[in-house]
Amino acid sequence: MNGLIFKIAYRNLKEHKTKTLIIGTLMALAIMILVVGNSFMETAASGIEKTYIQNFTGDLVIAAKSMENVSLFMDGSMTNKEELTPIIPSSRKIISYLDSLDEVIAVNPQIGGAALMKHGEDGTGFVMLFGVDPGMYQETFRDNLELTSGTFLKTGEEGVVLSVAAVRMIKDSSGETVKPGDSVLLTGINSITGTKIREVTVRGTFKFVNESPQLEMISFIDLDNIRIINGMLAYTEVAANLSANEEALLGDVDEDSLFGSGDTGLFEGDLLADISVSEETGISQYNDSDYLNILGDTSERGKYSQTDPDAWHYLVVKLDDSVNEKKFIRNLNDWFNENGIDAKASGWLAGAGVIARMSNTLAVVFNFLVLIVAVVAVIIIMNTLVISVNERIGEIGTMRAIGAEKAFIRSMITLETIMISVIFGIIGAAAGMIITKIIGSIGYEAPNTFFQVILGGPVLYPVISVKAVVLSLVTVAFVGVAASLYPVAIALKISPVKAMGEN
Amino acid sequence: MKKYIIGLMVLLMVGISGLSAISLDEANRILATVDTSRNFSGIDFSAVMTMISEDQDTGVEKKKVQQFRRDDSDMFLMLFIEPASEKGQGYLNIGENLWFYDPQSRKFNHTSMKDSFGGTDAKNSDFGSSSIADDYKVVAVKEGKLGRYDVYIMDLEGTNSEVTYPTVKIWITSNNNLILKSEDFSATGRLMRTSLFPSYANVGGKYLATKMIFKDELIEGKKTQITVTDISTKDLPDSIFTKSYVERVNR
């Protein structure tokens, strides 16, 4: 019986060559696009994951619970002049706990920041800064940097190691090349901690082994300088002592209270006061040497420039390959809760920021587009099959009249569709694999910076994704079966007597 | 009925004339008098400014700044004398150049008039000589009231890209041309800051705002109040307006 259905289905396909080819070509094309597209997306995603985990985020990132966006740079608060990046509470306790865990390979405490850069008279630029302990950083991220001049930071040494992008900015603005031993002025501007200027020695220049336009922006700086730039100091000022008048203007001040309505108002009658300038007090009595003592006692100032050695923005953690990251993060967050520590652990993607997340979003968008293509394909294939069934009304009616049951007709049409799906699906998948292989051997060069970021580098070498091939074949089989449902329903409604009459 | 219509028309005409009591030319002339009355021409000026900043995240902070001005040469120096952590920081302006000095690193760096002054809600451009008539032109003017004061309400548009805010709306008293209020807008028309000047002093015929309030309109509850005291118009040594003075005073 099965052999008979197969024979009839094969004969039908052969007899309707044009329609078979149209449907088959559509399916093959869809499969090919799916295989190539998904291979591209998977290679890019795994490339980005590899680039970020190895260079920059580790397997997980720990930050203060109050930090809304855990991104280590760009889209986080470190470039925002109006906000302070929160400091991880109890960082010493967390590091000590992580060190005691076998699953943890390395922990890299880190501080983020940003500064305007000046070199010589005309060289200017902007740098994203990672303040790191050189020893701990290099233990966590081995061989991820390629020095182009000088050396990396050494423990306890002040200095900055500039990225090639920072060097390029200075070159573009002044025509001069920064060399190890030069000094740069770094100015950190934050509305809350105020402006801080640091003169820092350039120890070297570097680029990341796995380059990306995003990583290019990062330069490394010693901890003391980054903490001063960010205002992460050991001592804070005592609370402000205010007069009654000053207190009166705190909080919400409405214009009526200031300018009065009728005769009332905080400054009623005082809008313009005649001030007789006293020539007997203050500056009026200064001689030239008094102007040099205008600051009075400055001995306390040094105290407020001491940095807080426990102030960190992030702890970047590398785990053993065998560790289930999600479970580890869950357990670590539980430990934070149990110990009352307002910190949170997040996966590498949270630390990688908006651009890495954008790549993931694009994969979702691509799959959504594929879904739309699949729906269109279903409609076209279904339409073609319906026409085919209508052309065969007499034949199907006759088969029904000589004893073919509904199940026989259903099996016959479904088998026809599956045969097309399998044959042309394999052809499409093979074509997709060949195309991916060819592009994989020559490489796909990103046409612009945007694509470089999305693809995780300047050139993408896509690798055939087995998952994509299997998924594509399953999708097309599903499309085939779904497309046959309506034509089968039409075929089953055909009345044998009427069909033979028409014939 | 006829009487009512005539009455209504009269009221309407009075209303319309009330909206545009002065021409744009007259309004621009008023702006020029604001500059003249606020600039200390021919004399030096010094004072102490007490700045109290409020922020929901960081609480209340108090700073004291010694201000030196020589408006004729377009120079000013602002030296932080409180709190201890910021003591000695300074902004030195000479003509087109504005430097910030950090006593910790003993370095100067160029900064912009558009930047925030010492982390407060005031901008660097809020200090020094006034050039509102050069920097802005009046595009609309009407009469109104602010509290119990009769004011001209003027819409100003920046005449150059150096201005801190591209468009500004100001309330100026109609009897003595004192700016009571200013709303500062971004290029896209978003209200960025509201400034209030509820108290002025007549210092030798010049008007000086002795109380200023700057409200950040983007962050709720963020505000800075400034009180000016210890005013003096004594001649200042030329050396005050030099980098070398700022460095020496910090030794």
PDB file of C-alpha atoms in Angstrom, chain A residues 81-84 116 118 185-187 189-199 228 233 237 239-243 245-256 258-265 267-279 281 283-288 290-298 300-301 304-306, chain B residues 46 50 52 54-55 58 60-62 66 68 79-81 83-89 91 100-110 115-116 118-120 146-149 173 176 178 180-181 194 196-204 207 210-211 213 215-216 219 222-223 225 227 230-237 240 245 248-251:
ATOM      1  CA  LYS A  81      28.720  63.898  33.700  1.00  0.00           C
ATOM      2  CA  GLU A  82      25.650  64.082  35.917  1.00  0.00           C
ATOM      3  CA  GLU A  83      25.951  60.686  37.591  1.00  0.00           C
ATOM      4  CA  LEU A  84      28.379  58.766  39.721  1.00  0.00           C
ATOM      5  CA  LEU A 116      39.482  64.494  28.049  1.00  0.00           C
ATOM      6  CA  LYS A 118      45.666  66.677  26.064  1.00  0.00           C
ATOM      7  CA  LEU A 185      46.894  65.680  30.789  1.00  0.00           C
ATOM      8  CA  LEU A 186      43.724  63.799  31.635  1.00  0.00           C
ATOM      9  CA  THR A 187      40.753  65.869  32.762  1.00  0.00           C
ATOM     10  CA  ILE A 189      34.637  66.130  34.427  1.00  0.00           C
ATOM     11  CA  ASN A 190      31.765  65.181  36.649  1.00  0.00           C
ATOM     12  CA  SER A 191      29.174  67.582  37.992  1.00  0.00           C
ATOM     13  CA  ILE A 192      29.150  65.793  41.323  1.00  0.00           C
ATOM     14  CA  THR A 193      32.844  65.270  42.052  1.00  0.00           C
ATOM     15  CA  GLY A 194      34.024  68.304  40.087  1.00  0.00           C
ATOM     16  CA  THR A 195      36.829  68.706  37.580  1.00  0.00           C
ATOM     17  CA  LYS A 196      40.054  66.794  38.206  1.00  0.00           C
ATOM     18  CA  ILE A 197      43.217  67.166  36.176  1.00  0.00           C
ATOM     19  CA  ARG A 198      45.979  64.562  36.233  1.00  0.00           C
ATOM     20  CA  GLU A 199      49.307  64.629  34.454  1.00  0.00           C
ATOM     21  CA  ILE A 228      41.218  60.795  41.726  1.00  0.00           C
ATOM     22  CA  LEU A 233      38.280  59.286  47.831  1.00  0.00           C
ATOM     23  CA  GLU A 237      33.439  66.488  53.555  1.00  0.00           C
ATOM     24  CA  ALA A 239      27.789  68.054  56.180  1.00  0.00           C
ATOM     25  CA  ALA A 240      27.318  71.668  55.129  1.00  0.00           C
ATOM     26  CA  ASN A 241      26.541  74.164  57.895  1.00  0.00           C
ATOM     27  CA  LEU A 242      23.789  76.484  56.640  1.00  0.00           C
ATOM     28  CA  SER A 243      22.424  79.799  57.907  1.00  0.00           C
ATOM     29  CA  ASN A 245      18.420  82.305  55.195  1.00  0.00           C
ATOM     30  CA  GLU A 246      20.184  79.563  53.289  1.00  0.00           C
ATOM     31  CA  GLU A 247      17.928  76.928  54.864  1.00  0.00           C
ATOM     32  CA  ALA A 248      14.876  78.935  53.794  1.00  0.00           C
ATOM     33  CA  LEU A 249      15.783  78.515  50.140  1.00  0.00           C
ATOM     34  CA  LEU A 250      16.278  74.756  50.297  1.00  0.00           C
ATOM     35  CA  GLY A 251      13.768  72.493  48.603  1.00  0.00           C
ATOM     36  CA  ASP A 252      11.104  73.674  46.248  1.00  0.00           C
ATOM     37  CA  VAL A 253      11.064  77.455  45.907  1.00  0.00           C
ATOM     38  CA  ASP A 254       8.089  78.976  44.124  1.00  0.00           C
ATOM     39  CA  GLU A 255       8.200  82.310  42.383  1.00  0.00           C
ATOM     40  CA  ASP A 256       5.491  83.848  44.576  1.00  0.00           C
ATOM     41  CA  LEU A 258      10.542  84.975  45.929  1.00  0.00           C
ATOM     42  CA  PHE A 259       8.907  87.861  44.130  1.00  0.00           C
ATOM     43  CA  GLY A 260       5.819  88.250  46.257  1.00  0.00           C
ATOM     44  CA  SER A 261       2.176  88.470  45.364  1.00  0.00           C
ATOM     45  CA  GLY A 262       0.824  91.606  46.933  1.00  0.00           C
ATOM     46  CA  ASP A 263       3.175  92.656  49.713  1.00  0.00           C
ATOM     47  CA  THR A 264       4.458  89.286  50.750  1.00  0.00           C
ATOM     48  CA  GLY A 265       7.564  87.492  49.605  1.00  0.00           C
ATOM     49  CA  PHE A 267      12.678  89.317  49.654  1.00  0.00           C
ATOM     50  CA  GLU A 268       9.786  91.733  50.034  1.00  0.00           C
ATOM     51  CA  GLY A 269      11.031  95.292  49.669  1.00  0.00           C
ATOM     52  CA  ASP A 270      14.573  94.073  49.096  1.00  0.00           C
ATOM     53  CA  LEU A 271      14.713  93.526  45.343  1.00  0.00           C
ATOM     54  CA  LEU A 272      17.141  96.368  44.961  1.00  0.00           C
ATOM     55  CA  ALA A 273      19.123  97.378  48.027  1.00  0.00           C
ATOM     56  CA  ASP A 274      21.633 100.182  48.045  1.00  0.00           C
ATOM     57  CA  ILE A 275      24.874  98.719  49.227  1.00  0.00           C
ATOM     58  CA  SER A 276      27.520 101.015  50.543  1.00  0.00           C
ATOM     59  CA  VAL A 277      30.753  99.201  49.822  1.00  0.00           C
ATOM     60  CA  SER A 278      32.810  99.036  52.948  1.00  0.00           C
ATOM     61  CA  GLU A 279      36.395 100.069  52.471  1.00  0.00           C
ATOM     62  CA  THR A 281      36.924  95.220  55.929  1.00  0.00           C
ATOM     63  CA  ILE A 283      39.552  92.677  50.465  1.00  0.00           C
ATOM     64  CA  SER A 284      39.312  96.466  50.820  1.00  0.00           C
ATOM     65  CA  GLN A 285      42.012  96.340  53.478  1.00  0.00           C
ATOM     66  CA  TYR A 286      44.311  93.897  51.645  1.00  0.00           C
ATOM     67  CA  ASN A 287      47.835  94.737  50.735  1.00  0.00           C
ATOM     68  CA  ASP A 288      49.615  92.784  47.975  1.00  0.00           C
ATOM     69  CA  ASP A 290      47.465  89.493  51.812  1.00  0.00           C
ATOM     70  CA  TYR A 291      46.246  88.357  48.405  1.00  0.00           C
ATOM     71  CA  LEU A 292      48.709  85.469  48.616  1.00  0.00           C
ATOM     72  CA  ASN A 293      47.179  84.279  51.901  1.00  0.00           C
ATOM     73  CA  ILE A 294      43.622  84.372  50.684  1.00  0.00           C
ATOM     74  CA  LEU A 295      43.161  80.599  51.028  1.00  0.00           C
ATOM     75  CA  GLY A 296      44.180  80.548  54.692  1.00  0.00           C
ATOM     76  CA  ASP A 297      45.084  77.148  56.132  1.00  0.00           C
ATOM     77  CA  THR A 298      45.405  74.499  53.412  1.00  0.00           C
ATOM     78  CA  GLU A 300      43.560  69.681  55.499  1.00  0.00           C
ATOM     79  CA  ARG A 301      43.516  69.598  51.720  1.00  0.00           C
ATOM     80  CA  TYR A 304      40.818  64.880  50.920  1.00  0.00           C
ATOM     81  CA  SER A 305      43.064  63.732  48.078  1.00  0.00           C
ATOM     82  CA  GLN A 306      43.649  60.288  49.561  1.00  0.00           C
TER      83      GLN A 306
ATOM     84  CA  SER B  46      35.533  91.526  44.120  1.00  0.00           C
ATOM     85  CA  THR B  50      28.442  81.255  48.794  1.00  0.00           C
ATOM     86  CA  ILE B  52      24.662  75.863  48.134  1.00  0.00           C
ATOM     87  CA  GLU B  54      21.086  70.456  46.458  1.00  0.00           C
ATOM     88  CA  ASP B  55      20.829  67.080  44.831  1.00  0.00           C
ATOM     89  CA  THR B  58      24.344  63.707  47.020  1.00  0.00           C
ATOM     90  CA  VAL B  60      23.454  69.511  50.297  1.00  0.00           C
ATOM     91  CA  GLU B  61      26.917  70.913  49.570  1.00  0.00           C
ATOM     92  CA  LYS B  62      28.285  74.338  50.409  1.00  0.00           C
ATOM     93  CA  GLN B  66      36.342  84.452  46.058  1.00  0.00           C
ATOM     94  CA  PHE B  68      37.728  88.936  41.251  1.00  0.00           C
ATOM     95  CA  LEU B  79      39.071  80.887  43.633  1.00  0.00           C
ATOM     96  CA  PHE B  80      37.478  78.209  45.799  1.00  0.00           C
ATOM     97  CA  ILE B  81      38.097  78.927  49.473  1.00  0.00           C
ATOM     98  CA  PRO B  83      35.292  73.327  51.254  1.00  0.00           C
ATOM     99  CA  ALA B  84      38.750  72.119  52.267  1.00  0.00           C
ATOM    100  CA  SER B  85      38.790  69.447  49.552  1.00  0.00           C
ATOM    101  CA  GLU B  86      38.340  72.041  46.798  1.00  0.00           C
ATOM    102  CA  LYS B  87      40.328  74.874  48.350  1.00  0.00           C
ATOM    103  CA  GLY B  88      42.579  76.509  45.788  1.00  0.00           C
ATOM    104  CA  GLN B  89      40.762  75.288  42.675  1.00  0.00           C
ATOM    105  CA  TYR B  91      38.746  79.431  37.096  1.00  0.00           C
ATOM    106  CA  PHE B 100      40.539  75.558  35.273  1.00  0.00           C
ATOM    107  CA  TYR B 101      43.281  75.038  37.866  1.00  0.00           C
ATOM    108  CA  ASP B 102      43.580  71.859  39.922  1.00  0.00           C
ATOM    109  CA  PRO B 103      45.860  72.448  42.938  1.00  0.00           C
ATOM    110  CA  GLN B 104      46.351  68.723  43.449  1.00  0.00           C
ATOM    111  CA  SER B 105      48.098  68.196  40.125  1.00  0.00           C
ATOM    112  CA  ARG B 106      49.147  71.893  39.920  1.00  0.00           C
ATOM    113  CA  LYS B 107      47.954  71.964  36.330  1.00  0.00           C
ATOM    114  CA  PHE B 108      45.775  74.272  34.253  1.00  0.00           C
ATOM    115  CA  ASN B 109      43.509  73.050  31.506  1.00  0.00           C
ATOM    116  CA  HIS B 110      41.275  74.903  29.107  1.00  0.00           C
ATOM    117  CA  ASP B 115      30.469  73.928  31.357  1.00  0.00           C
ATOM    118  CA  SER B 116      29.108  73.652  34.851  1.00  0.00           C
ATOM    119  CA  GLY B 118      32.523  73.609  40.030  1.00  0.00           C
ATOM    120  CA  GLY B 119      29.847  70.939  39.832  1.00  0.00           C
ATOM    121  CA  THR B 120      27.040  73.393  40.656  1.00  0.00           C
ATOM    122  CA  LEU B 146       6.160  88.346  37.877  1.00  0.00           C
ATOM    123  CA  GLY B 147       4.994  88.310  41.474  1.00  0.00           C
ATOM    124  CA  ARG B 148       4.347  91.949  42.256  1.00  0.00           C
ATOM    125  CA  TYR B 149       6.695  93.308  39.584  1.00  0.00           C
ATOM    126  CA  THR B 173      11.521  94.660  35.398  1.00  0.00           C
ATOM    127  CA  ASN B 176      14.754  99.540  36.172  1.00  0.00           C
ATOM    128  CA  LEU B 178      16.661  94.059  36.316  1.00  0.00           C
ATOM    129  CA  LEU B 180      14.335  88.587  37.623  1.00  0.00           C
ATOM    130  CA  LYS B 181      14.001  85.284  35.861  1.00  0.00           C
ATOM    131  CA  THR B 194      15.466  78.124  35.247  1.00  0.00           C
ATOM    132  CA  LEU B 196      15.868  83.318  39.450  1.00  0.00           C
ATOM    133  CA  PHE B 197      17.385  86.587  40.695  1.00  0.00           C
ATOM    134  CA  PRO B 198      15.274  87.728  43.670  1.00  0.00           C
ATOM    135  CA  SER B 199      17.718  90.214  45.169  1.00  0.00           C
ATOM    136  CA  TYR B 200      19.930  92.934  43.707  1.00  0.00           C
ATOM    137  CA  ALA B 201      22.349  95.469  45.129  1.00  0.00           C
ATOM    138  CA  ASN B 202      23.167  98.908  43.803  1.00  0.00           C
ATOM    139  CA  VAL B 203      26.940  99.019  43.966  1.00  0.00           C
ATOM    140  CA  GLY B 204      28.140 102.460  42.968  1.00  0.00           C
ATOM    141  CA  TYR B 207      23.332  96.508  39.602  1.00  0.00           C
ATOM    142  CA  THR B 210      23.213  89.291  45.264  1.00  0.00           C
ATOM    143  CA  LYS B 211      20.992  86.218  45.326  1.00  0.00           C
ATOM    144  CA  ILE B 213      18.919  80.452  42.198  1.00  0.00           C
ATOM    145  CA  LYS B 215      17.214  75.101  38.999  1.00  0.00           C
ATOM    146  CA  ASP B 216      18.186  72.117  36.862  1.00  0.00           C
ATOM    147  CA  ILE B 219      16.915  66.457  37.280  1.00  0.00           C
ATOM    148  CA  LYS B 222      18.674  69.672  41.711  1.00  0.00           C
ATOM    149  CA  LYS B 223      19.282  73.312  42.479  1.00  0.00           C
ATOM    150  CA  GLN B 225      21.509  79.035  45.370  1.00  0.00           C
ATOM    151  CA  THR B 227      24.584  84.561  47.775  1.00  0.00           C
ATOM    152  CA  ASP B 230      31.863  90.998  50.990  1.00  0.00           C
ATOM    153  CA  ILE B 231      31.544  93.202  47.933  1.00  0.00           C
ATOM    154  CA  SER B 232      34.425  95.536  47.179  1.00  0.00           C
ATOM    155  CA  THR B 233      35.275  97.836  44.289  1.00  0.00           C
ATOM    156  CA  LYS B 234      38.830  98.447  45.400  1.00  0.00           C
ATOM    157  CA  ASP B 235      41.475  98.375  42.643  1.00  0.00           C
ATOM    158  CA  LEU B 236      43.038  94.937  42.380  1.00  0.00           C
ATOM    159  CA  PRO B 237      46.701  94.200  41.639  1.00  0.00           C
ATOM    160  CA  ILE B 240      45.658  88.675  40.366  1.00  0.00           C
ATOM    161  CA  TYR B 245      49.080  84.182  41.019  1.00  0.00           C
ATOM    162  CA  ARG B 248      51.547  81.056  44.092  1.00  0.00           C
ATOM    163  CA  VAL B 249      48.420  81.334  46.203  1.00  0.00           C
ATOM    164  CA  ASN B 250      48.336  77.534  46.316  1.00  0.00           C
ATOM    165  CA  ARG B 251      51.905  77.062  47.579  1.00  0.00           C
TER     166      ARG B 251
END
